[in-house]
Tab-separated table of C-alpha atoms and ligand atoms in Angstrom:
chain	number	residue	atom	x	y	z
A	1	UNK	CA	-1.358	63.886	-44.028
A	2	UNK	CA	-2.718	60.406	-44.183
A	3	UNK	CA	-6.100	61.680	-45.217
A	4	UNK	CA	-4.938	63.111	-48.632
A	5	UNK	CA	-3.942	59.605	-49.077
A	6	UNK	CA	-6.938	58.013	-48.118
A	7	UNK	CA	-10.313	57.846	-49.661
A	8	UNK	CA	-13.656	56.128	-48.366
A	9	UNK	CA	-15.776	53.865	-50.246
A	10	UNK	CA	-18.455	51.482	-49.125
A	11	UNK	CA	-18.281	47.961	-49.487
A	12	UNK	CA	-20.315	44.877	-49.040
A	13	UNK	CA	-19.214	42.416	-46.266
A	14	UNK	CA	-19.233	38.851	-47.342
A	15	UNK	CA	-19.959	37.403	-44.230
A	16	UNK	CA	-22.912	39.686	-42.366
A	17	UNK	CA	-23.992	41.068	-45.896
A	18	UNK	CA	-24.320	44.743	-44.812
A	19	UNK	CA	-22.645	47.827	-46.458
A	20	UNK	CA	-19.040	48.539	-44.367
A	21	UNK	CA	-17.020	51.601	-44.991
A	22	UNK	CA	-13.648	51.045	-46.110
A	23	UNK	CA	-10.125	53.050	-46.270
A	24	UNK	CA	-7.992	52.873	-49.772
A	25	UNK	CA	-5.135	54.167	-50.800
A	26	UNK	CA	-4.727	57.015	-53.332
A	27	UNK	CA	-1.864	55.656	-56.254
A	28	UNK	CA	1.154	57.621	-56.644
A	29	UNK	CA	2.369	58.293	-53.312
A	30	UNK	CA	6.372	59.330	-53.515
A	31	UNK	CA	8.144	56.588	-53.004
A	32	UNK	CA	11.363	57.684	-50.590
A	33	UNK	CA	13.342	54.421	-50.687
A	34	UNK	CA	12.948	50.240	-50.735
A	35	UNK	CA	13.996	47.306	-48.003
A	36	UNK	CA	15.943	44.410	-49.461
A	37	UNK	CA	12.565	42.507	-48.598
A	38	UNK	CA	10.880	44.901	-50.767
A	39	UNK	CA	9.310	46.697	-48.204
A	40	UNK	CA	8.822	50.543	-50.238
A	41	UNK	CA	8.905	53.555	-47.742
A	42	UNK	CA	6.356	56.629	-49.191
A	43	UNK	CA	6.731	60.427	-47.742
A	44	UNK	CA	4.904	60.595	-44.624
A	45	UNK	CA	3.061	57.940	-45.373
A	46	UNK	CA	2.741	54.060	-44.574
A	47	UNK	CA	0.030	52.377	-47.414
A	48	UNK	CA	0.497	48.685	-45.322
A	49	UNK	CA	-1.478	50.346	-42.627
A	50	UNK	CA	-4.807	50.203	-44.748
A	51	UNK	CA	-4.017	46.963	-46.568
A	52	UNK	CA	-6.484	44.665	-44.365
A	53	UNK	CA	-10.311	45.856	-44.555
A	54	UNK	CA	-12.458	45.318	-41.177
A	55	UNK	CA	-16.053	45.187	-41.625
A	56	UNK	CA	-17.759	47.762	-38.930
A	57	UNK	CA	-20.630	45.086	-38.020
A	58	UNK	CA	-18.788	42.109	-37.818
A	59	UNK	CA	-15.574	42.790	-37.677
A	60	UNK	CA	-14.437	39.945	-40.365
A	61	UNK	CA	-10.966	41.138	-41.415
A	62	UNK	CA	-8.704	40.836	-44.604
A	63	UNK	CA	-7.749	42.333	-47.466
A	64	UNK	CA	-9.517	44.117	-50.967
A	65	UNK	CA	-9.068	40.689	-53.009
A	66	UNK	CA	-10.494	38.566	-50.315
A	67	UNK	CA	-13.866	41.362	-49.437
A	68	UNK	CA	-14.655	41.721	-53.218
A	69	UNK	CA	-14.253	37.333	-54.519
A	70	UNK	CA	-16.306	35.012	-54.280
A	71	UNK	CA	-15.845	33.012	-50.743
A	72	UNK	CA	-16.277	29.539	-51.181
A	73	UNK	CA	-19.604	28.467	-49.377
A	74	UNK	CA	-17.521	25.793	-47.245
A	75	UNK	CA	-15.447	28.784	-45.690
A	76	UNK	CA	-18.368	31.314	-45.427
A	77	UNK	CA	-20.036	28.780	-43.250
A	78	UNK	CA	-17.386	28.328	-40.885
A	79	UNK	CA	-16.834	32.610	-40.678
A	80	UNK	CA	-20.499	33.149	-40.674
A	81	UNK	CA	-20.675	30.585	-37.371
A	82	UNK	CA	-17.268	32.253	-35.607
A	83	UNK	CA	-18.600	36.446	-36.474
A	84	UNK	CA	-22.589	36.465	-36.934
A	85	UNK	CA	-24.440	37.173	-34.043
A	86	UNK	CA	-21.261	37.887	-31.700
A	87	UNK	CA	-21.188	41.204	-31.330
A	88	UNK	CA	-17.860	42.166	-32.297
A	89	UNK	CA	-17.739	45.754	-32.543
A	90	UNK	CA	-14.772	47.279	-34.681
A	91	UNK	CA	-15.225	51.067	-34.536
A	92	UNK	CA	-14.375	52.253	-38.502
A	93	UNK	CA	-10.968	54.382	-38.203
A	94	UNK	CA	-10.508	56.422	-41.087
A	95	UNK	CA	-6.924	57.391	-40.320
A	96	UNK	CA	-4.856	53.784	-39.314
A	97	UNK	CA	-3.123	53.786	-36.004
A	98	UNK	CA	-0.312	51.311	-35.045
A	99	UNK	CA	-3.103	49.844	-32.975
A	100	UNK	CA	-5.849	49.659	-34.773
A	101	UNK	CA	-3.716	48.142	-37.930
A	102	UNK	CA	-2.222	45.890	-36.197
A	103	UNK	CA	-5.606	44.343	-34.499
A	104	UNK	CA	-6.744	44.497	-38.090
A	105	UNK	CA	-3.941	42.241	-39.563
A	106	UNK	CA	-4.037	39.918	-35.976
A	107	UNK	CA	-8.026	39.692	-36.911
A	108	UNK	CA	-7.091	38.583	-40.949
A	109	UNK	CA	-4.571	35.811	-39.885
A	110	UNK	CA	-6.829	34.498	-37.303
A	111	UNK	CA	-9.952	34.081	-39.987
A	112	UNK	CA	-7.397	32.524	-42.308
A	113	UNK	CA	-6.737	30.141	-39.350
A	114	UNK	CA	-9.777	29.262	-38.737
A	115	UNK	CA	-10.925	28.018	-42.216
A	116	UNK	CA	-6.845	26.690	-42.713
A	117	UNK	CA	-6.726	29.278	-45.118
A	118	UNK	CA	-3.363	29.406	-47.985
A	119	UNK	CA	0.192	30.304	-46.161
A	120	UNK	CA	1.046	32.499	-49.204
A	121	UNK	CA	-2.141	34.850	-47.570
A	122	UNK	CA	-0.985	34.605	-44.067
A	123	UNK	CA	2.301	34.915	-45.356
A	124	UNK	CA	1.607	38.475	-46.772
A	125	UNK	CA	-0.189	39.771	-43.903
A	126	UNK	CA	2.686	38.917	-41.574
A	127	UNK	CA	4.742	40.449	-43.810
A	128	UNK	CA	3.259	43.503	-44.402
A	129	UNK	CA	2.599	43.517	-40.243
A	130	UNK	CA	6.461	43.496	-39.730
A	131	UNK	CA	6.990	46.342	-42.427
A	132	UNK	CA	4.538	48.686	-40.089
A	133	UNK	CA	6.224	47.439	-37.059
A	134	UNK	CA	10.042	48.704	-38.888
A	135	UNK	CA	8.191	52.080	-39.530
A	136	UNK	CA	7.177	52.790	-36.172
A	137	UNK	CA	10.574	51.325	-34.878
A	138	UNK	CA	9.837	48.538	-32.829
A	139	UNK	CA	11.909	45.740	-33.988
A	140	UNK	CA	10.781	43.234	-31.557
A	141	UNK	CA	7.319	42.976	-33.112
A	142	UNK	CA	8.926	43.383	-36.515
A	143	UNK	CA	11.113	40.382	-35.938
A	144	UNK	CA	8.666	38.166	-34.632
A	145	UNK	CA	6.113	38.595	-37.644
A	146	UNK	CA	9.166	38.598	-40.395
A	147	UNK	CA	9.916	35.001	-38.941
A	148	UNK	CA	6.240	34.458	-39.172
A	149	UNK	CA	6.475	35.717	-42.478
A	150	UNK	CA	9.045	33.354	-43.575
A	151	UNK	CA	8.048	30.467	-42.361
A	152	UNK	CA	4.437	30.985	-43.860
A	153	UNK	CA	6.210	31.405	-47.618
A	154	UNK	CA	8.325	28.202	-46.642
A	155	UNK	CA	4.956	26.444	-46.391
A	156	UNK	CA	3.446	28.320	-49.776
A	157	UNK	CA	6.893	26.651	-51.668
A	158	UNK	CA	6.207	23.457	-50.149
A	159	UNK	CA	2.538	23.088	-50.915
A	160	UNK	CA	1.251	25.849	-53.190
A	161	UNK	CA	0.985	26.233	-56.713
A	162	UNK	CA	3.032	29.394	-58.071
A	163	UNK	CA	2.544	31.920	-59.617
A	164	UNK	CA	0.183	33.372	-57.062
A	165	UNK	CA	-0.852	36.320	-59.528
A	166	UNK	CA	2.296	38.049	-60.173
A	167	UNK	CA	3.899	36.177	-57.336
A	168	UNK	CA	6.767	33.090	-58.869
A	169	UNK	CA	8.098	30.540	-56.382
A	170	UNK	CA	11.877	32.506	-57.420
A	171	UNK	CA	10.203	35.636	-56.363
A	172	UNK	CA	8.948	34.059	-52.737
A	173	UNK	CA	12.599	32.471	-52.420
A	174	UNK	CA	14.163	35.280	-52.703
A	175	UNK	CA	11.862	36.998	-50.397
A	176	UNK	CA	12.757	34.608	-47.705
A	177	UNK	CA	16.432	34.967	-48.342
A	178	UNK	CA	16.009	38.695	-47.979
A	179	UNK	CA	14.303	38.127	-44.020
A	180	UNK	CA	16.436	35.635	-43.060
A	181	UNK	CA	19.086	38.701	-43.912
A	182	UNK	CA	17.065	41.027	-41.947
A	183	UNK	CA	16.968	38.854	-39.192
A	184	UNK	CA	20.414	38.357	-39.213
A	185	UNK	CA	20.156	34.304	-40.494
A	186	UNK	CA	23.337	34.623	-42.890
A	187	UNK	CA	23.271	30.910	-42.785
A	188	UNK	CA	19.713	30.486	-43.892
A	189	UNK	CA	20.015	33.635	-46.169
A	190	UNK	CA	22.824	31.941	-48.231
A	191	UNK	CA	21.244	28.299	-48.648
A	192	UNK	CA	17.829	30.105	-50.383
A	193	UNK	CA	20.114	32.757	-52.160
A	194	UNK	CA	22.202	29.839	-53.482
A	195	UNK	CA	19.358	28.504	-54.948
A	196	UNK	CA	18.618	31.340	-57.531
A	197	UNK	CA	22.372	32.265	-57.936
A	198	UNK	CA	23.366	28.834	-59.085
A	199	UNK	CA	19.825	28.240	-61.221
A	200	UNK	CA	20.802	29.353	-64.744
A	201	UNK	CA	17.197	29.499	-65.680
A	202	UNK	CA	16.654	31.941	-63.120
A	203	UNK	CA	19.008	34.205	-64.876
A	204	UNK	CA	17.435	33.989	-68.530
A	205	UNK	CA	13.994	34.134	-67.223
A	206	UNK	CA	13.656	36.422	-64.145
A	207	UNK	CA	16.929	38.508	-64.657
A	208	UNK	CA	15.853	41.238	-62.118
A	209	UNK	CA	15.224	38.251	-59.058
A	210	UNK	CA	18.761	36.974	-60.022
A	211	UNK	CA	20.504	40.529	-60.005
A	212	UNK	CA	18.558	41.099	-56.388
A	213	UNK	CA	19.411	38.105	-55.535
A	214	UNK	CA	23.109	38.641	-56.725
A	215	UNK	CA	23.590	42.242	-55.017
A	216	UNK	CA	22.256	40.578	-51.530
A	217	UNK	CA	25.079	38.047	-51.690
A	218	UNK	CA	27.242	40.449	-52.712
A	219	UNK	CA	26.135	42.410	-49.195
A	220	UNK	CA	27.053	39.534	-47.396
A	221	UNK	CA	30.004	38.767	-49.144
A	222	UNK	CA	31.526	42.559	-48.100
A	223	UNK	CA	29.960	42.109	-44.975
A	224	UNK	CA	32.418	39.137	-43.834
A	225	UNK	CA	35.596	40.581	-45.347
A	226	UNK	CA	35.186	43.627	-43.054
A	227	UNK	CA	34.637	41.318	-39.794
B	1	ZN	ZN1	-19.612	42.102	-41.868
């Protein structure tokens, strides 16, 4: 049950100020397996669900870093002028549907729109959108936010400074090399996989990226001989 998962806290919005009650996630959920893209699947349950935080009075949206940091005043006065005084009603789920995640993670990569918020952000939330999409089995949806996905960490190599916290610019390559596979880019997946596999410094440094990065090519590599 997602409940046993689940917990409720309360937590100050930044933007309206008022106390909003929040889902998180209990630690130490099973894990039952992991995607090439490193989305982890848990025993009947799906953690991504509850990643983005709504506020019940003004429905600003995003996730637990992002509620509880300081938002710079520039950006709260932008979010203050699109959510204060419109009315947007978010009814507080405590259990996560499909639905009501997914309007929750829409409602984060809008806000991050609107004050050109960092790709590396948007590119997590689309990411973490497709992974709910690939565990209720709709691949459409799950296709079009893992391209979202990818091109949003394409922008975060091109313009951001890494490491985002534990986050290196080899880890976010190989990321995108392992959606471009999911998406069935073999092309695409070999030009950014090429670019850890032939990086000797990637093998002294980050020797678990380069052995990911070496069993994906090796995927691809069996995958051809048997066409
Ligand atoms: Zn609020």
């Amino acid at each position: 049950m997602a409940v046993d998962n689940t917990f409720v806290v309360e937590k100050p919005c930044p933007i309206c100020e008022q106390m909003t009650r929040v889902v998180k996630v209990r630690s130490r959920i099973p894990v039952v397996s992991r995607d090439e893209d490193a989305c982890t699947h848990y025993k009947d349950f799906c953690p991504y669900l509850y990643t983005v935080w709504v506020c019940e009075h003004c429905g600003f949206a995003a996730d637990e870093t992002t509620f509880t940091t300081k938002i710079p005043d520039r950006h709260l006065a932008i979010l203050r002028g699109a959510l204060i005084g419109k009315n947007i009603k978010i009814p507080f789920a405590e259990e996560r549907t499909l639905g009501n995640a997914s309007t929750a993670f829409r409602l984060a990569l809008k806000f991050l729109d609107i004050i050109n918020g960092k790709a590396s952000k948007k590119a997590k939330y689309a990411h973490q959108l497709a992974w709910i999409y690939r565990e209720a089995g709709d691949v459409n949806q799950e296709n079009e936010f893992l391209a979202k996905a990818a091109e949003f960490y394409e922008a975060a190599l091109a313009k951001e400074h890494f490491p985002i916290g534990e986050l290196t610019d080899n880890a976010v390559v190989y990321l995108v090399a392992a959606i471009y596979y999911r998406l069935g880019d073999m092309q695409k997946t070999t030009s950014y996989l090429s670019r850890l596999i032939g990086d000797q410094s990637v093998r002294e440094r980050e020797p678990r990226i380069f052995d990911k990065a070496r069993d994906l090519w090796g995927d691809i590599r069996a995958a051809k001989k048997r066409r």
